[in-house]
Amino acid sequence: MKIEAITLREIQMPLVHFFETSFKRTFSRRILLLTVHCDGIEAWGECVAGEDPFYSSEWIESSWPTIKQYLAPAVLGRTLATAHESVALMAKVRGHRMAKAAVENALWDAEAQEKQIPLWKLLGGTLSEISCGVSIGIQDSIEQLLEKIQTELAAGYRRIKVKVKPGWDVNVLERIRSRWSEILLSCDANSAYTLDELEHLRKFDQFNLLMIEQPLWHDDIYYHSRLQQELRTAICLDESIHHARDAAKALDINACRIINIKVGRVGGFTEARTIHDICASRNIPVWCGGMLESGIGRAHNIALSTLHNFRLPGDVSASKRYWKEDIIEPEVEVTPQGTIAVRNEPGCGFRVRKDLIEKLTVRQETIRAGA
Ligand code: OSB
Ligand code: MG
């Protein structure tokens, strides 16, 4: 495929309900979408960098110029046999993994469209339906949170994950467990604690959690291994796993027993797959994380989740939990059994609603080969 042009677009989409983590309450998303134009095909990618450099150092205002000035020029004008080849072309740029993933993943979509096969098959996926959980943010009251959990359980979701932070943790987990003693339950601290809080973190052990996600510093692996030795609950790393070596290192030193794979955080499908394979070879289950994606990122997460070692329910859920109207058709829907059935159309499996995207676009820029 000959890469002729890349279009960057920022769309703005209000969330149906605010989403609060230990670092921020988000009401509306600013999403960077990328279109690759090649051989008459239009292929899409979503950059999961946030509105602020809080989850990671990347944010929409770092990703846009990095793609424009470095990543797009590295691939434009080239003829690639596979999307995978783009990784080496962009390798000179250090970090900026979410920006790289947006480019690489759009190229995977292009390759799948060109070969007329579903993206999930091109990635080597084997599962025909994926298992879904939900991530529920910090609410204004515990009652509100319990109500949300009730709604999601009734919808069929197979795992509930709640966001925690100091002051919204043990008290909250206690209330959840006293109402639902058996459900698959986990929590995500997004780095809200330090090792000084070990005695407090030990209290989490009483709730029979599937895992505690990223309790310590966003860039730490070593101290998580010290913490894992002290806890019965499995630690799952999210923020601090940037590439396959991080995953291997974390497993070498027993820093976690589960890994959350976010394709944007690790720089694209190629690296995500490598991490998946490393975990599979060590019998470590993985699951697919979410970044409040629009339908395009959501479709890519579904495709990734069909790899066999995605053995735990992911944070990949229905479009309607986030958006009044999603930018793909059909929207992502979840069955009453808490699954998403993969689609067998070529490419990402969903039609991109360009009319709606046009309406939501606040800026756009097309970069061409040699320009
Ligand atoms: O830590 O998994 C996280 C959203 C934004 C930033 C970080 C995280 C999250 C989520 C949302 O938990 C998951 C979703 O998209 O549903
Ligand atoms: Mg997380």
mmCIF file of C-alpha atoms and ligand atoms in Angstrom:
data_model
loop_
_atom_site.group_PDB
_atom_site.id
_atom_site.type_symbol
_atom_site.label_atom_id
_atom_site.label_comp_id
_atom_site.label_asym_id
_atom_site.label_seq_id
_atom_site.Cartn_x
_atom_site.Cartn_y
_atom_site.Cartn_z
ATOM 1 C CA MET A 1 0.000 0.000 0.000
ATOM 2 C CA LYS A 2 1.259 3.416 -1.003
ATOM 3 C CA ILE A 3 0.716 6.009 1.680
ATOM 4 C CA GLU A 4 -0.401 9.162 -0.081
ATOM 5 C CA ALA A 5 -1.713 11.428 2.655
ATOM 6 C CA ILE A 6 -2.580 11.534 6.340
ATOM 7 C CA THR A 7 -5.366 13.690 7.742
ATOM 8 C CA LEU A 8 -5.393 14.764 11.375
ATOM 9 C CA ARG A 9 -8.680 15.805 12.918
ATOM 10 C CA GLU A 10 -9.750 16.925 16.343
ATOM 11 C CA ILE A 11 -13.321 16.093 17.242
ATOM 12 C CA GLN A 12 -15.039 17.121 20.447
ATOM 13 C CA MET A 13 -17.550 14.825 22.065
ATOM 14 C CA PRO A 14 -19.316 15.368 25.401
ATOM 15 C CA LEU A 15 -19.528 12.272 27.607
ATOM 16 C CA VAL A 16 -22.998 11.066 28.586
ATOM 17 C CA HIS A 17 -21.783 11.085 32.205
ATOM 18 C CA PHE A 18 -18.584 12.538 33.640
ATOM 19 C CA PHE A 19 -15.730 10.104 34.256
ATOM 20 C CA GLU A 20 -13.579 10.653 37.342
ATOM 21 C CA THR A 21 -10.248 9.005 38.132
ATOM 22 C CA SER A 22 -7.803 9.744 40.953
ATOM 23 C CA PHE A 23 -6.286 12.437 38.712
ATOM 24 C CA LYS A 24 -9.189 14.125 36.960
ATOM 25 C CA ARG A 25 -12.919 14.459 36.292
ATOM 26 C CA THR A 26 -13.580 14.493 32.526
ATOM 27 C CA PHE A 27 -16.850 15.866 31.107
ATOM 28 C CA SER A 28 -16.032 16.048 27.432
ATOM 29 C CA ARG A 29 -13.407 14.484 25.197
ATOM 30 C CA ARG A 30 -11.129 16.102 22.654
ATOM 31 C CA ILE A 31 -10.224 13.215 20.358
ATOM 32 C CA LEU A 32 -7.506 13.140 17.736
ATOM 33 C CA LEU A 33 -8.535 11.004 14.764
ATOM 34 C CA LEU A 34 -6.221 10.104 11.945
ATOM 35 C CA THR A 35 -7.071 9.035 8.411
ATOM 36 C CA VAL A 36 -4.569 7.334 6.143
ATOM 37 C CA HIS A 37 -5.238 7.673 2.424
ATOM 38 C CA CYS A 38 -3.705 4.949 0.300
ATOM 39 C CA ASP A 39 -4.619 3.237 -2.971
ATOM 40 C CA GLY A 40 -8.095 4.741 -2.847
ATOM 41 C CA ILE A 41 -8.642 3.401 0.651
ATOM 42 C CA GLU A 42 -9.413 5.505 3.709
ATOM 43 C CA ALA A 43 -8.284 3.916 6.927
ATOM 44 C CA TRP A 44 -8.784 5.237 10.447
ATOM 45 C CA GLY A 45 -6.872 5.430 13.689
ATOM 46 C CA GLU A 46 -7.581 7.085 17.020
ATOM 47 C CA CYS A 47 -4.941 8.669 19.211
ATOM 48 C CA VAL A 48 -5.843 7.934 22.833
ATOM 49 C CA ALA A 49 -3.772 10.776 24.288
ATOM 50 C CA GLY A 50 -5.940 12.725 26.718
ATOM 51 C CA GLU A 51 -6.909 16.374 27.026
ATOM 52 C CA ASP A 52 -4.156 16.816 29.637
ATOM 53 C CA PRO A 53 -0.793 15.177 30.338
ATOM 54 C CA PHE A 54 -2.152 13.514 33.497
ATOM 55 C CA TYR A 55 -2.611 9.804 32.701
ATOM 56 C CA SER A 56 0.660 9.907 30.758
ATOM 57 C CA SER A 57 2.992 12.646 29.558
ATOM 58 C CA GLU A 58 1.372 12.493 26.132
ATOM 59 C CA TRP A 59 -1.644 14.666 25.443
ATOM 60 C CA ILE A 60 -3.470 15.827 22.346
ATOM 61 C CA GLU A 61 -1.259 18.901 21.969
ATOM 62 C CA SER A 62 1.921 16.817 21.976
ATOM 63 C CA SER A 63 0.560 14.102 19.686
ATOM 64 C CA TRP A 64 -0.666 16.401 16.933
ATOM 65 C CA PRO A 65 2.694 18.108 16.159
ATOM 66 C CA THR A 66 4.625 14.863 16.687
ATOM 67 C CA ILE A 67 2.541 13.123 14.049
ATOM 68 C CA LYS A 68 2.589 16.143 11.743
ATOM 69 C CA GLN A 69 6.312 16.832 11.918
ATOM 70 C CA TYR A 70 7.822 13.398 12.465
ATOM 71 C CA LEU A 71 5.608 10.333 12.238
ATOM 72 C CA ALA A 72 3.582 11.193 9.143
ATOM 73 C CA PRO A 73 6.690 12.273 7.163
ATOM 74 C CA ALA A 74 8.366 8.990 8.166
ATOM 75 C CA VAL A 75 5.731 6.928 6.355
ATOM 76 C CA LEU A 76 4.316 9.260 3.692
ATOM 77 C CA GLY A 77 5.245 8.433 0.107
ATOM 78 C CA ARG A 78 6.325 4.937 1.102
ATOM 79 C CA THR A 79 4.907 1.705 -0.208
ATOM 80 C CA LEU A 80 4.508 -0.794 2.593
ATOM 81 C CA ALA A 81 3.700 -4.483 2.293
ATOM 82 C CA THR A 82 2.413 -4.595 5.875
ATOM 83 C CA ALA A 83 1.409 -2.151 8.611
ATOM 84 C CA HIS A 84 4.067 -3.735 10.795
ATOM 85 C CA GLU A 85 6.788 -2.176 8.616
ATOM 86 C CA SER A 86 5.789 1.272 9.858
ATOM 87 C CA VAL A 87 7.183 0.485 13.322
ATOM 88 C CA ALA A 88 10.793 0.580 12.124
ATOM 89 C CA LEU A 89 10.155 3.735 10.092
ATOM 90 C CA MET A 90 8.886 5.581 13.176
ATOM 91 C CA ALA A 91 11.409 4.088 15.631
ATOM 92 C CA LYS A 92 13.739 7.081 15.520
ATOM 93 C CA VAL A 93 11.174 9.068 17.517
ATOM 94 C CA ARG A 94 11.520 8.265 21.197
ATOM 95 C CA GLY A 95 8.381 7.748 23.244
ATOM 96 C CA HIS A 96 5.191 9.332 21.865
ATOM 97 C CA ARG A 97 3.668 5.885 21.803
ATOM 98 C CA MET A 98 0.047 7.018 21.602
ATOM 99 C CA ALA A 99 0.902 9.135 18.572
ATOM 100 C CA LYS A 100 2.716 6.208 16.953
ATOM 101 C CA ALA A 101 -0.158 3.846 17.698
ATOM 102 C CA ALA A 102 -2.615 6.150 15.921
ATOM 103 C CA VAL A 103 -0.515 5.926 12.746
ATOM 104 C CA GLU A 104 0.327 2.238 12.977
ATOM 105 C CA ASN A 105 -3.212 1.170 13.822
ATOM 106 C CA ALA A 106 -4.678 3.121 10.915
ATOM 107 C CA LEU A 107 -2.210 1.280 8.674
ATOM 108 C CA TRP A 108 -3.427 -2.055 10.068
ATOM 109 C CA ASP A 109 -6.940 -0.984 9.169
ATOM 110 C CA ALA A 110 -5.683 -0.111 5.663
ATOM 111 C CA GLU A 111 -3.944 -3.464 5.311
ATOM 112 C CA ALA A 112 -7.054 -5.340 6.435
ATOM 113 C CA GLN A 113 -9.222 -3.366 4.016
ATOM 114 C CA GLU A 114 -6.787 -3.979 1.179
ATOM 115 C CA LYS A 115 -6.641 -7.710 1.893
ATOM 116 C CA GLN A 116 -10.424 -7.738 2.361
ATOM 117 C CA ILE A 117 -10.212 -9.512 5.710
ATOM 118 C CA PRO A 118 -11.332 -8.484 9.198
ATOM 119 C CA LEU A 119 -8.719 -6.640 11.238
ATOM 120 C CA TRP A 120 -9.046 -9.141 14.079
ATOM 121 C CA LYS A 121 -8.071 -11.992 11.766
ATOM 122 C CA LEU A 122 -5.145 -10.017 10.384
ATOM 123 C CA LEU A 123 -3.943 -9.552 13.967
ATOM 124 C CA GLY A 124 -4.137 -13.288 14.545
ATOM 125 C CA GLY A 125 -7.201 -13.232 16.780
ATOM 126 C CA THR A 126 -9.119 -16.438 17.398
ATOM 127 C CA LEU A 127 -11.940 -15.499 19.787
ATOM 128 C CA SER A 128 -15.235 -14.800 18.049
ATOM 129 C CA GLU A 129 -16.664 -12.938 21.006
ATOM 130 C CA ILE A 130 -14.954 -10.924 23.682
ATOM 131 C CA SER A 131 -15.723 -10.697 27.372
ATOM 132 C CA CYS A 132 -16.707 -7.275 28.711
ATOM 133 C CA GLY A 133 -16.328 -5.458 31.981
ATOM 134 C CA VAL A 134 -16.901 -1.842 32.942
ATOM 135 C CA SER A 135 -14.753 0.796 34.568
ATOM 136 C CA ILE A 136 -16.823 3.009 36.840
ATOM 137 C CA GLY A 137 -15.412 6.358 37.883
ATOM 138 C CA ILE A 138 -15.513 8.078 41.252
ATOM 139 C CA GLN A 139 -19.026 9.437 41.896
ATOM 140 C CA ASP A 140 -20.440 12.203 44.071
ATOM 141 C CA SER A 141 -21.759 9.644 46.559
ATOM 142 C CA ILE A 142 -21.437 5.940 47.311
ATOM 143 C CA GLU A 143 -25.192 5.554 46.707
ATOM 144 C CA GLN A 144 -24.719 6.859 43.183
ATOM 145 C CA LEU A 145 -21.898 4.387 42.607
ATOM 146 C CA LEU A 146 -23.982 1.455 43.878
ATOM 147 C CA GLU A 147 -26.778 2.469 41.540
ATOM 148 C CA LYS A 148 -24.386 2.499 38.593
ATOM 149 C CA ILE A 149 -23.015 -0.906 39.512
ATOM 150 C CA GLN A 150 -26.580 -2.229 39.699
ATOM 151 C CA THR A 151 -27.297 -0.909 36.195
ATOM 152 C CA GLU A 152 -24.146 -2.431 34.702
ATOM 153 C CA LEU A 153 -24.702 -5.822 36.342
ATOM 154 C CA ALA A 154 -28.255 -5.833 35.016
ATOM 155 C CA ALA A 155 -26.869 -5.082 31.541
ATOM 156 C CA GLY A 156 -24.795 -8.260 31.792
ATOM 157 C CA TYR A 157 -21.259 -6.957 32.318
ATOM 158 C CA ARG A 158 -18.971 -9.639 33.698
ATOM 159 C CA ARG A 159 -16.610 -7.587 35.815
ATOM 160 C CA ILE A 160 -16.964 -4.360 37.723
ATOM 161 C CA LYS A 161 -13.921 -2.141 38.186
ATOM 162 C CA VAL A 162 -14.165 0.916 40.383
ATOM 163 C CA LYS A 163 -11.770 3.807 40.560
ATOM 164 C CA VAL A 164 -10.261 4.376 43.988
ATOM 165 C CA LYS A 165 -8.173 7.045 45.693
ATOM 166 C CA PRO A 166 -7.406 7.872 49.339
ATOM 167 C CA GLY A 167 -10.752 8.664 50.981
ATOM 168 C CA TRP A 168 -12.737 6.741 48.320
ATOM 169 C CA ASP A 169 -11.500 3.190 48.682
ATOM 170 C CA VAL A 170 -11.943 0.821 51.643
ATOM 171 C CA ASN A 171 -15.238 2.476 52.612
ATOM 172 C CA VAL A 172 -16.495 2.080 49.045
ATOM 173 C CA LEU A 173 -15.291 -1.513 48.566
ATOM 174 C CA GLU A 174 -16.916 -2.472 51.871
ATOM 175 C CA ARG A 175 -20.304 -1.211 50.693
ATOM 176 C CA ILE A 176 -19.985 -2.957 47.330
ATOM 177 C CA ARG A 177 -18.974 -6.287 48.845
ATOM 178 C CA SER A 178 -21.707 -6.218 51.479
ATOM 179 C CA ARG A 179 -24.279 -5.904 48.679
ATOM 180 C CA TRP A 180 -22.629 -8.174 46.080
ATOM 181 C CA SER A 181 -20.413 -10.747 47.764
ATOM 182 C CA GLU A 182 -19.766 -12.858 44.657
ATOM 183 C CA ILE A 183 -19.237 -10.558 41.676
ATOM 184 C CA LEU A 184 -15.921 -10.257 39.859
ATOM 185 C CA LEU A 185 -14.673 -6.972 41.327
ATOM 186 C CA SER A 186 -11.475 -4.995 40.864
ATOM 187 C CA CYS A 187 -10.218 -1.509 41.568
ATOM 188 C CA ASP A 188 -7.932 0.959 39.812
ATOM 189 C CA ALA A 189 -5.924 3.533 41.769
ATOM 190 C CA ASN A 190 -4.210 5.247 38.824
ATOM 191 C CA SER A 191 -1.104 5.707 40.997
ATOM 192 C CA ALA A 192 -2.849 7.310 43.952
ATOM 193 C CA TYR A 193 -0.806 5.594 46.715
ATOM 194 C CA THR A 194 2.778 5.238 47.922
ATOM 195 C CA LEU A 195 4.543 2.406 49.673
ATOM 196 C CA ASP A 196 4.174 4.345 52.949
ATOM 197 C CA GLU A 197 0.498 3.373 52.767
ATOM 198 C CA LEU A 198 1.230 -0.365 52.884
ATOM 199 C CA GLU A 199 -0.863 -0.954 56.006
ATOM 200 C CA HIS A 200 -3.793 0.805 54.380
ATOM 201 C CA LEU A 201 -3.358 -1.146 51.126
ATOM 202 C CA ARG A 202 -3.346 -4.427 53.088
ATOM 203 C CA LYS A 203 -6.995 -3.721 53.949
ATOM 204 C CA PHE A 204 -7.879 -4.217 50.273
ATOM 205 C CA ASP A 205 -7.061 -7.923 50.724
ATOM 206 C CA GLN A 206 -10.285 -8.558 52.624
ATOM 207 C CA PHE A 207 -12.486 -7.833 49.570
ATOM 208 C CA ASN A 208 -11.501 -10.773 47.386
ATOM 209 C CA LEU A 209 -10.642 -8.479 44.488
ATOM 210 C CA LEU A 210 -9.667 -9.871 41.109
ATOM 211 C CA MET A 211 -6.884 -7.270 41.109
ATOM 212 C CA ILE A 212 -5.750 -3.857 42.180
ATOM 213 C CA GLU A 213 -4.619 -1.830 39.190
ATOM 214 C CA GLN A 214 -1.578 0.484 39.329
ATOM 215 C CA PRO A 215 -1.616 1.318 43.045
ATOM 216 C CA LEU A 216 1.800 3.055 43.053
ATOM 217 C CA TRP A 217 3.681 5.574 40.915
ATOM 218 C CA HIS A 218 2.868 5.737 37.195
ATOM 219 C CA ASP A 219 6.505 5.096 36.232
ATOM 220 C CA ASP A 220 7.305 2.418 38.786
ATOM 221 C CA ILE A 221 7.783 -1.307 38.416
ATOM 222 C CA TYR A 222 10.246 -2.171 41.185
ATOM 223 C CA TYR A 223 8.236 -0.946 44.190
ATOM 224 C CA HIS A 224 5.164 -2.703 42.833
ATOM 225 C CA SER A 225 7.126 -5.943 43.210
ATOM 226 C CA ARG A 226 7.854 -5.054 46.823
ATOM 227 C CA LEU A 227 4.154 -4.371 47.325
ATOM 228 C CA GLN A 228 3.048 -7.546 45.509
ATOM 229 C CA GLN A 229 5.092 -9.610 48.003
ATOM 230 C CA GLU A 230 3.054 -8.071 50.811
ATOM 231 C CA LEU A 231 -0.431 -8.415 49.300
ATOM 232 C CA ARG A 232 -2.639 -11.410 48.608
ATOM 233 C CA THR A 233 -4.531 -9.444 45.965
ATOM 234 C CA ALA A 234 -3.035 -9.597 42.478
ATOM 235 C CA ILE A 235 -1.516 -6.366 41.221
ATOM 236 C CA CYS A 236 -2.253 -5.414 37.612
ATOM 237 C CA LEU A 237 0.045 -2.899 35.938
ATOM 238 C CA ASP A 238 -1.327 -0.329 33.505
ATOM 239 C CA GLU A 239 0.527 3.038 33.387
ATOM 240 C CA SER A 240 4.038 1.655 33.903
ATOM 241 C CA ILE A 241 4.048 -0.902 31.057
ATOM 242 C CA HIS A 242 5.166 0.927 27.909
ATOM 243 C CA HIS A 243 6.640 -1.884 25.865
ATOM 244 C CA ALA A 244 7.485 -5.572 25.808
ATOM 245 C CA ARG A 245 10.661 -5.156 27.878
ATOM 246 C CA ASP A 246 8.674 -3.449 30.626
ATOM 247 C CA ALA A 247 6.275 -6.382 30.640
ATOM 248 C CA ALA A 248 9.087 -8.938 30.746
ATOM 249 C CA LYS A 249 10.835 -7.027 33.514
ATOM 250 C CA ALA A 250 7.662 -6.699 35.575
ATOM 251 C CA LEU A 251 7.043 -10.432 35.308
ATOM 252 C CA ASP A 252 10.708 -11.277 36.015
ATOM 253 C CA ILE A 253 10.524 -9.475 39.350
ATOM 254 C CA ASN A 254 6.910 -10.459 40.157
ATOM 255 C CA ALA A 255 5.700 -6.867 40.142
ATOM 256 C CA CYS A 256 2.239 -7.989 39.005
ATOM 257 C CA ARG A 257 0.205 -11.091 38.205
ATOM 258 C CA ILE A 258 -1.967 -9.520 35.510
ATOM 259 C CA ILE A 259 -1.248 -6.962 32.781
ATOM 260 C CA ASN A 260 -3.629 -4.444 31.248
ATOM 261 C CA ILE A 261 -2.793 -3.893 27.576
ATOM 262 C CA LYS A 262 -3.766 -0.580 26.037
ATOM 263 C CA VAL A 263 -2.749 -0.477 22.426
ATOM 264 C CA GLY A 264 -2.126 3.283 22.565
ATOM 265 C CA ARG A 265 -0.020 3.174 25.717
ATOM 266 C CA VAL A 266 2.349 0.586 24.208
ATOM 267 C CA GLY A 267 2.704 2.217 20.772
ATOM 268 C CA GLY A 268 0.470 0.149 18.515
ATOM 269 C CA PHE A 269 -0.772 -3.299 17.589
ATOM 270 C CA THR A 270 2.687 -4.766 16.966
ATOM 271 C CA GLU A 271 3.952 -4.052 20.487
ATOM 272 C CA ALA A 272 0.575 -4.939 22.032
ATOM 273 C CA ARG A 273 0.761 -8.338 20.383
ATOM 274 C CA THR A 274 4.315 -8.923 21.588
ATOM 275 C CA ILE A 275 3.282 -8.147 25.163
ATOM 276 C CA HIS A 276 0.305 -10.449 24.753
ATOM 277 C CA ASP A 277 2.608 -13.268 23.611
ATOM 278 C CA ILE A 278 5.118 -12.728 26.433
ATOM 279 C CA CYS A 279 2.317 -12.905 28.993
ATOM 280 C CA ALA A 280 0.809 -15.985 27.318
ATOM 281 C CA SER A 281 4.179 -17.770 27.427
ATOM 282 C CA ARG A 282 4.373 -17.143 31.184
ATOM 283 C CA ASN A 283 0.751 -18.006 31.836
ATOM 284 C CA ILE A 284 -0.097 -14.427 32.838
ATOM 285 C CA PRO A 285 -3.603 -13.341 31.778
ATOM 286 C CA VAL A 286 -4.084 -10.003 30.041
ATOM 287 C CA TRP A 287 -7.111 -7.818 29.402
ATOM 288 C CA CYS A 288 -7.754 -4.853 27.154
ATOM 289 C CA GLY A 289 -7.852 -1.446 28.822
ATOM 290 C CA GLY A 290 -9.880 1.518 27.626
ATOM 291 C CA MET A 291 -9.228 5.246 27.279
ATOM 292 C CA LEU A 292 -12.783 6.560 26.829
ATOM 293 C CA GLU A 293 -12.435 5.941 23.116
ATOM 294 C CA SER A 294 -14.787 6.860 20.337
ATOM 295 C CA GLY A 295 -16.052 4.038 18.156
ATOM 296 C CA ILE A 296 -12.856 3.904 16.115
ATOM 297 C CA GLY A 297 -10.590 3.205 19.082
ATOM 298 C CA ARG A 298 -13.273 0.926 20.481
ATOM 299 C CA ALA A 299 -13.348 -1.119 17.251
ATOM 300 C CA HIS A 300 -9.570 -1.495 17.442
ATOM 301 C CA ASN A 301 -9.790 -2.607 21.073
ATOM 302 C CA ILE A 302 -12.333 -5.248 20.108
ATOM 303 C CA ALA A 303 -10.031 -6.569 17.383
ATOM 304 C CA LEU A 304 -7.084 -6.777 19.791
ATOM 305 C CA SER A 305 -9.208 -8.529 22.409
ATOM 306 C CA THR A 306 -9.706 -11.524 20.115
ATOM 307 C CA LEU A 307 -6.127 -12.718 20.764
ATOM 308 C CA HIS A 308 -6.347 -15.880 22.845
ATOM 309 C CA ASN A 309 -4.681 -14.690 26.047
ATOM 310 C CA PHE A 310 -7.221 -11.884 26.591
ATOM 311 C CA ARG A 311 -8.647 -14.155 29.233
ATOM 312 C CA LEU A 312 -10.140 -11.582 31.596
ATOM 313 C CA PRO A 313 -13.037 -9.225 30.822
ATOM 314 C CA GLY A 314 -11.692 -5.960 29.406
ATOM 315 C CA ASP A 315 -12.719 -2.321 29.757
ATOM 316 C CA VAL A 316 -14.298 -2.499 26.322
ATOM 317 C CA SER A 317 -17.965 -1.678 26.663
ATOM 318 C CA ALA A 318 -20.954 -0.375 24.731
ATOM 319 C CA SER A 319 -20.820 2.941 22.870
ATOM 320 C CA LYS A 320 -23.936 4.164 24.672
ATOM 321 C CA ARG A 321 -22.166 4.153 28.036
ATOM 322 C CA TYR A 322 -20.076 7.070 26.750
ATOM 323 C CA TRP A 323 -21.753 8.722 23.791
ATOM 324 C CA LYS A 324 -25.186 9.948 22.824
ATOM 325 C CA GLU A 325 -24.210 9.086 19.270
ATOM 326 C CA ASP A 326 -21.060 7.212 18.321
ATOM 327 C CA ILE A 327 -19.097 7.891 15.134
ATOM 328 C CA ILE A 328 -19.336 4.321 13.870
ATOM 329 C CA GLU A 329 -22.219 2.270 12.554
ATOM 330 C CA PRO A 330 -23.500 0.104 14.021
ATOM 331 C CA GLU A 331 -22.552 1.282 17.497
ATOM 332 C CA VAL A 332 -20.745 -1.130 19.775
ATOM 333 C CA GLU A 333 -23.347 -3.207 21.581
ATOM 334 C CA VAL A 334 -22.983 -5.670 24.389
ATOM 335 C CA THR A 335 -25.113 -8.815 24.689
ATOM 336 C CA PRO A 336 -27.089 -9.623 27.858
ATOM 337 C CA GLN A 337 -24.321 -12.179 28.502
ATOM 338 C CA GLY A 338 -21.730 -9.394 28.702
ATOM 339 C CA THR A 339 -19.993 -10.084 25.425
ATOM 340 C CA ILE A 340 -19.303 -8.290 22.165
ATOM 341 C CA ALA A 341 -19.542 -10.418 19.031
ATOM 342 C CA VAL A 342 -16.776 -9.688 16.545
ATOM 343 C CA ARG A 343 -17.777 -8.559 13.080
ATOM 344 C CA ASN A 344 -16.657 -10.237 9.912
ATOM 345 C CA GLU A 345 -16.641 -7.293 7.527
ATOM 346 C CA PRO A 346 -13.220 -6.391 6.105
ATOM 347 C CA GLY A 347 -11.228 -3.801 8.052
ATOM 348 C CA CYS A 348 -12.327 -2.721 11.522
ATOM 349 C CA GLY A 349 -15.821 -4.121 10.919
ATOM 350 C CA PHE A 350 -17.713 -0.876 11.400
ATOM 351 C CA ARG A 351 -18.681 1.900 9.011
ATOM 352 C CA VAL A 352 -17.166 5.266 9.935
ATOM 353 C CA ARG A 353 -19.813 8.022 10.001
ATOM 354 C CA LYS A 354 -17.973 10.765 8.156
ATOM 355 C CA ASP A 355 -21.016 13.036 8.151
ATOM 356 C CA LEU A 356 -21.131 13.036 11.936
ATOM 357 C CA ILE A 357 -17.346 13.351 12.195
ATOM 358 C CA GLU A 358 -17.505 16.463 9.975
ATOM 359 C CA LYS A 359 -19.990 18.018 12.381
ATOM 360 C CA LEU A 360 -17.855 17.256 15.409
ATOM 361 C CA THR A 361 -14.573 18.405 13.849
ATOM 362 C CA VAL A 362 -13.028 21.575 15.267
ATOM 363 C CA ARG A 363 -9.773 21.491 13.256
ATOM 364 C CA GLN A 364 -8.215 19.368 10.574
ATOM 365 C CA GLU A 365 -5.029 19.233 8.586
ATOM 366 C CA THR A 366 -3.860 17.001 5.740
ATOM 367 C CA ILE A 367 -0.197 16.130 5.335
ATOM 368 C CA ARG A 368 1.012 14.868 1.961
ATOM 369 C CA ALA A 369 4.136 13.139 0.734
ATOM 370 C CA GLY A 370 6.960 15.567 -0.008
ATOM 371 C CA ALA A 371 4.986 18.590 1.212
HETATM 372 O O1 OSB B 1 -6.676 3.709 34.054
HETATM 373 O O2 OSB B 1 -7.858 2.439 32.841
HETATM 374 C C1 OSB B 1 -7.532 3.568 33.198
HETATM 375 C C2 OSB B 1 -9.802 6.119 31.458
HETATM 376 C C3 OSB B 1 -8.924 7.143 31.239
HETATM 377 C C4 OSB B 1 -7.633 7.017 31.693
HETATM 378 C C5 OSB B 1 -7.221 5.870 32.357
HETATM 379 C C6 OSB B 1 -8.086 4.817 32.556
HETATM 380 C C7 OSB B 1 -9.405 4.970 32.124
HETATM 381 C C8 OSB B 1 -10.432 3.956 32.346
HETATM 382 C C9 OSB B 1 -11.569 3.997 31.378
HETATM 383 O O3 OSB B 1 -10.451 3.199 33.290
HETATM 384 C C10 OSB B 1 -11.892 2.719 30.762
HETATM 385 C C11 OSB B 1 -12.872 2.889 29.650
HETATM 386 O O4 OSB B 1 -12.537 3.430 28.571
HETATM 387 O O5 OSB B 1 -14.015 2.484 29.840
HETATM 388 MG MG MG B 2 -5.955 1.810 34.687
#
